[in-house]
Tab-separated table of C-alpha atoms in Angstrom:
chain	number	residue	atom	x	y	z
Y	68	UNK	CA	1.200	-19.207	2.240
Y	69	UNK	CA	1.754	-17.933	5.775
Y	70	UNK	CA	-0.632	-19.034	8.531
Y	71	UNK	CA	-0.830	-19.253	12.310
Y	72	UNK	CA	0.037	-22.684	13.680
Y	73	UNK	CA	-2.739	-22.748	16.277
Y	74	UNK	CA	-5.683	-22.112	13.940
Y	75	UNK	CA	-7.902	-24.198	11.689
Y	76	UNK	CA	-8.962	-22.059	8.764
Y	77	UNK	CA	-11.352	-24.251	6.768
Y	78	UNK	CA	-11.158	-25.903	3.360
Y	79	UNK	CA	-12.568	-23.010	1.303
Y	80	UNK	CA	-9.875	-20.669	2.633
Y	81	UNK	CA	-7.113	-22.988	1.424
Y	82	UNK	CA	-8.778	-23.480	-1.972
Y	83	UNK	CA	-9.052	-19.710	-2.510
Y	84	UNK	CA	-5.448	-19.144	-1.413
Y	85	UNK	CA	-4.181	-21.926	-3.694
Y	86	UNK	CA	-6.066	-20.565	-6.717
Y	87	UNK	CA	-4.647	-17.086	-6.139
Y	88	UNK	CA	-1.084	-18.236	-5.509
Y	89	UNK	CA	-0.963	-20.405	-8.618
Y	90	UNK	CA	-2.266	-17.915	-11.191
Y	91	UNK	CA	0.329	-16.529	-13.629
Y	92	UNK	CA	-0.829	-12.958	-12.865
Y	93	UNK	CA	-0.030	-13.479	-9.186
Y	94	UNK	CA	3.468	-14.597	-9.962
Y	95	UNK	CA	4.056	-11.579	-12.242
Y	96	UNK	CA	3.129	-8.834	-9.744
Y	97	UNK	CA	5.874	-8.876	-7.109
Y	98	UNK	CA	4.261	-6.371	-4.727
Y	99	UNK	CA	0.692	-7.633	-4.755
Y	100	UNK	CA	0.042	-10.145	-2.065
Y	101	UNK	CA	-3.212	-11.721	-0.977
Y	102	UNK	CA	-5.047	-12.267	2.260
Y	103	UNK	CA	-7.950	-14.553	2.963
Y	104	UNK	CA	-10.670	-12.390	4.495
Y	105	UNK	CA	-12.914	-14.066	7.032
Y	106	UNK	CA	-16.283	-12.817	8.277
Y	107	UNK	CA	-15.836	-11.529	11.836
Y	108	UNK	CA	-18.791	-13.479	13.272
Y	109	UNK	CA	-17.181	-16.717	12.040
Y	110	UNK	CA	-13.992	-16.013	13.994
Y	111	UNK	CA	-15.158	-15.219	17.509
Y	112	UNK	CA	-14.542	-17.321	20.600
Y	113	UNK	CA	-17.312	-18.237	23.019
Y	114	UNK	CA	-14.736	-17.971	25.814
Y	115	UNK	CA	-13.487	-14.393	25.649
Y	116	UNK	CA	-12.048	-11.600	23.560
Y	117	UNK	CA	-9.934	-12.095	20.456
Y	118	UNK	CA	-7.604	-9.917	18.400
Y	119	UNK	CA	-8.356	-9.520	14.706
Y	120	UNK	CA	-7.077	-7.426	11.848
Y	121	UNK	CA	-10.265	-5.469	11.067
Y	122	UNK	CA	-10.275	-4.720	7.341
Y	123	UNK	CA	-11.709	-2.232	4.910
Y	124	UNK	CA	-12.012	-3.521	1.363
Y	125	UNK	CA	-12.850	-1.583	-1.804
Y	126	UNK	CA	-15.209	-2.624	-4.631
Y	127	UNK	CA	-12.330	-4.420	-6.401
Y	128	UNK	CA	-11.659	-6.617	-3.356
Y	129	UNK	CA	-8.452	-4.745	-2.569
Y	130	UNK	CA	-7.503	-4.072	1.032
Y	131	UNK	CA	-7.563	-0.346	1.823
Y	132	UNK	CA	-6.990	-0.536	5.586
Y	133	UNK	CA	-6.237	-3.059	8.285
Y	134	UNK	CA	-6.366	-2.227	11.984
Y	135	UNK	CA	-5.207	-4.745	14.569
Y	136	UNK	CA	-8.058	-4.657	17.094
Y	137	UNK	CA	-7.891	-6.298	20.515
Y	138	UNK	CA	-10.602	-7.751	22.732
Y	139	UNK	CA	-13.388	-8.271	20.200
Y	140	UNK	CA	-16.124	-10.192	21.969
Y	141	UNK	CA	-19.231	-12.059	20.925
Y	142	UNK	CA	-22.428	-10.313	22.076
Y	143	UNK	CA	-26.151	-11.004	21.746
Y	144	UNK	CA	-26.305	-8.318	19.052
Y	145	UNK	CA	-23.268	-9.755	17.230
Y	146	UNK	CA	-19.880	-8.375	18.233
Y	147	UNK	CA	-18.257	-5.520	20.116
Y	148	UNK	CA	-14.849	-4.193	21.051
Y	149	UNK	CA	-14.558	-4.228	24.840
Y	150	UNK	CA	-12.355	-1.494	26.338
Y	151	UNK	CA	-12.337	0.081	29.763
Y	152	UNK	CA	-15.622	-1.577	30.718
Y	153	UNK	CA	-17.393	-0.283	27.608
Y	154	UNK	CA	-18.572	-2.275	24.608
Y	155	UNK	CA	-18.437	-0.552	21.236
Y	156	UNK	CA	-20.508	-2.488	18.671
Y	157	UNK	CA	-18.770	-3.666	15.510
Y	158	UNK	CA	-20.520	-5.084	12.446
Y	159	UNK	CA	-20.341	-8.876	12.768
Y	160	UNK	CA	-20.089	-9.145	8.957
Y	161	UNK	CA	-16.903	-7.059	8.856
Y	162	UNK	CA	-14.035	-8.736	6.969
Y	163	UNK	CA	-11.093	-9.622	9.193
Y	164	UNK	CA	-7.615	-10.982	8.788
Y	165	UNK	CA	-6.832	-14.277	10.466
Y	166	UNK	CA	-3.216	-14.174	9.319
Y	167	UNK	CA	-3.684	-16.248	6.199
Y	168	UNK	CA	-1.401	-14.434	3.759
Y	169	UNK	CA	-0.382	-15.330	0.223
Y	170	UNK	CA	3.056	-13.764	-0.096
Y	171	UNK	CA	5.565	-13.493	-2.927
Y	172	UNK	CA	9.239	-14.321	-2.571
Y	173	UNK	CA	10.045	-10.645	-3.188
Y	174	UNK	CA	7.741	-9.624	-0.353
Y	175	UNK	CA	9.589	-11.958	2.004
Y	176	UNK	CA	12.650	-9.742	1.532
Y	177	UNK	CA	10.559	-6.674	2.457
Y	178	UNK	CA	9.200	-8.551	5.476
Y	179	UNK	CA	12.717	-9.492	6.566
Y	180	UNK	CA	13.885	-5.868	6.341
Y	181	UNK	CA	10.920	-4.849	8.493
Y	182	UNK	CA	11.776	-7.588	10.984
Y	183	UNK	CA	15.317	-6.260	11.350
Y	184	UNK	CA	13.947	-2.761	12.014
Y	185	UNK	CA	11.480	-4.215	14.541
Y	186	UNK	CA	14.331	-5.929	16.383
Y	187	UNK	CA	16.321	-2.695	16.538
Y	188	UNK	CA	13.429	-0.444	17.634
Y	189	UNK	CA	10.826	-2.504	19.474
Y	190	UNK	CA	12.505	-5.504	21.073
Y	191	UNK	CA	14.951	-3.608	23.328
Y	192	UNK	CA	12.081	-1.818	25.085
Y	193	UNK	CA	10.027	-4.950	25.771
Y	194	UNK	CA	12.026	-8.065	24.885
Y	195	UNK	CA	9.641	-10.602	26.416
Y	196	UNK	CA	6.394	-9.265	24.943
Y	197	UNK	CA	7.323	-7.493	21.694
Y	198	UNK	CA	5.501	-9.010	18.713
Y	199	UNK	CA	6.163	-8.487	15.014
Y	200	UNK	CA	2.587	-8.431	13.784
Y	201	UNK	CA	2.323	-8.950	10.040
Y	202	UNK	CA	-1.041	-7.106	9.757
Y	203	UNK	CA	0.468	-3.985	11.326
Y	204	UNK	CA	3.487	-4.099	9.016
Y	205	UNK	CA	1.309	-4.632	5.936
Y	206	UNK	CA	-1.029	-1.849	7.103
Y	207	UNK	CA	1.929	0.540	7.230
Y	208	UNK	CA	2.987	-0.467	3.708
Y	209	UNK	CA	-0.592	0.066	2.478
Y	210	UNK	CA	-0.676	3.560	4.000
Y	211	UNK	CA	2.605	4.366	2.252
Y	212	UNK	CA	1.259	3.070	-1.089
Y	213	UNK	CA	4.066	0.501	-1.298
Y	214	UNK	CA	1.912	-2.576	-1.737
Y	215	UNK	CA	-1.416	-3.995	-2.822
Y	216	UNK	CA	-3.362	-6.739	-1.091
Y	217	UNK	CA	-6.106	-8.689	-2.818
Y	218	UNK	CA	-8.715	-9.936	-0.332
Y	219	UNK	CA	-9.988	-13.435	-0.998
Y	220	UNK	CA	-13.397	-14.061	0.534
Y	221	UNK	CA	-14.326	-17.085	2.574
Y	222	UNK	CA	-17.347	-17.980	4.663
Y	223	UNK	CA	-15.401	-20.674	6.483
Y	224	UNK	CA	-15.649	-20.857	10.231
Y	225	UNK	CA	-12.328	-20.382	11.954
Y	226	UNK	CA	-11.421	-22.602	14.872
Y	227	UNK	CA	-8.622	-21.556	17.159
Y	228	UNK	CA	-7.019	-22.398	20.442
Y	229	UNK	CA	-7.141	-18.942	21.996
Y	230	UNK	CA	-8.388	-20.231	25.348
Y	231	UNK	CA	-7.992	-23.588	27.093
Y	232	UNK	CA	-11.794	-23.810	27.089
Y	233	UNK	CA	-11.716	-23.750	23.264
Y	234	UNK	CA	-10.115	-27.201	23.044
Y	235	UNK	CA	-13.317	-29.240	23.467
Y	236	UNK	CA	-15.304	-27.211	20.928
Y	237	UNK	CA	-12.457	-27.341	18.389
Y	238	UNK	CA	-12.070	-31.083	18.861
Y	239	UNK	CA	-15.819	-31.655	18.374
Y	240	UNK	CA	-15.962	-29.414	15.289
């Protein structure tokens, strides 16, 4: 299970991930990974924009697309993507990735190969800010038909330390 170190995901998310990772079927399919899908409105900060992997999921709970989307803000109507002074509404019930991935050992090899390519192509151009974003890499593999991702649903509320102002609310929660 791969997670971000500065997030609290909720108990249900861990239970769902554990159940998926410990099923015999999961262990048999080397190129099907899983992702816990959160509800966008449960992942927004009161203190500013956040980046989320906005997901499309089919009727079988399989991920069909993931788009890393920056500056998603909480609005009175729900949520919006803020760019260039404009707010484009986004459905607050949209499933999003919070980087809670159930990976196989075989996939770790694929991830490592992608990391080497990232270091060769991306890091030289921007060594201090280049980021190897797992959702982008997995999105590329999905587009190429090289992998399957089962989306595990959770209604948990995410708590994260995106902004210094988040600390008090996270502590209280």
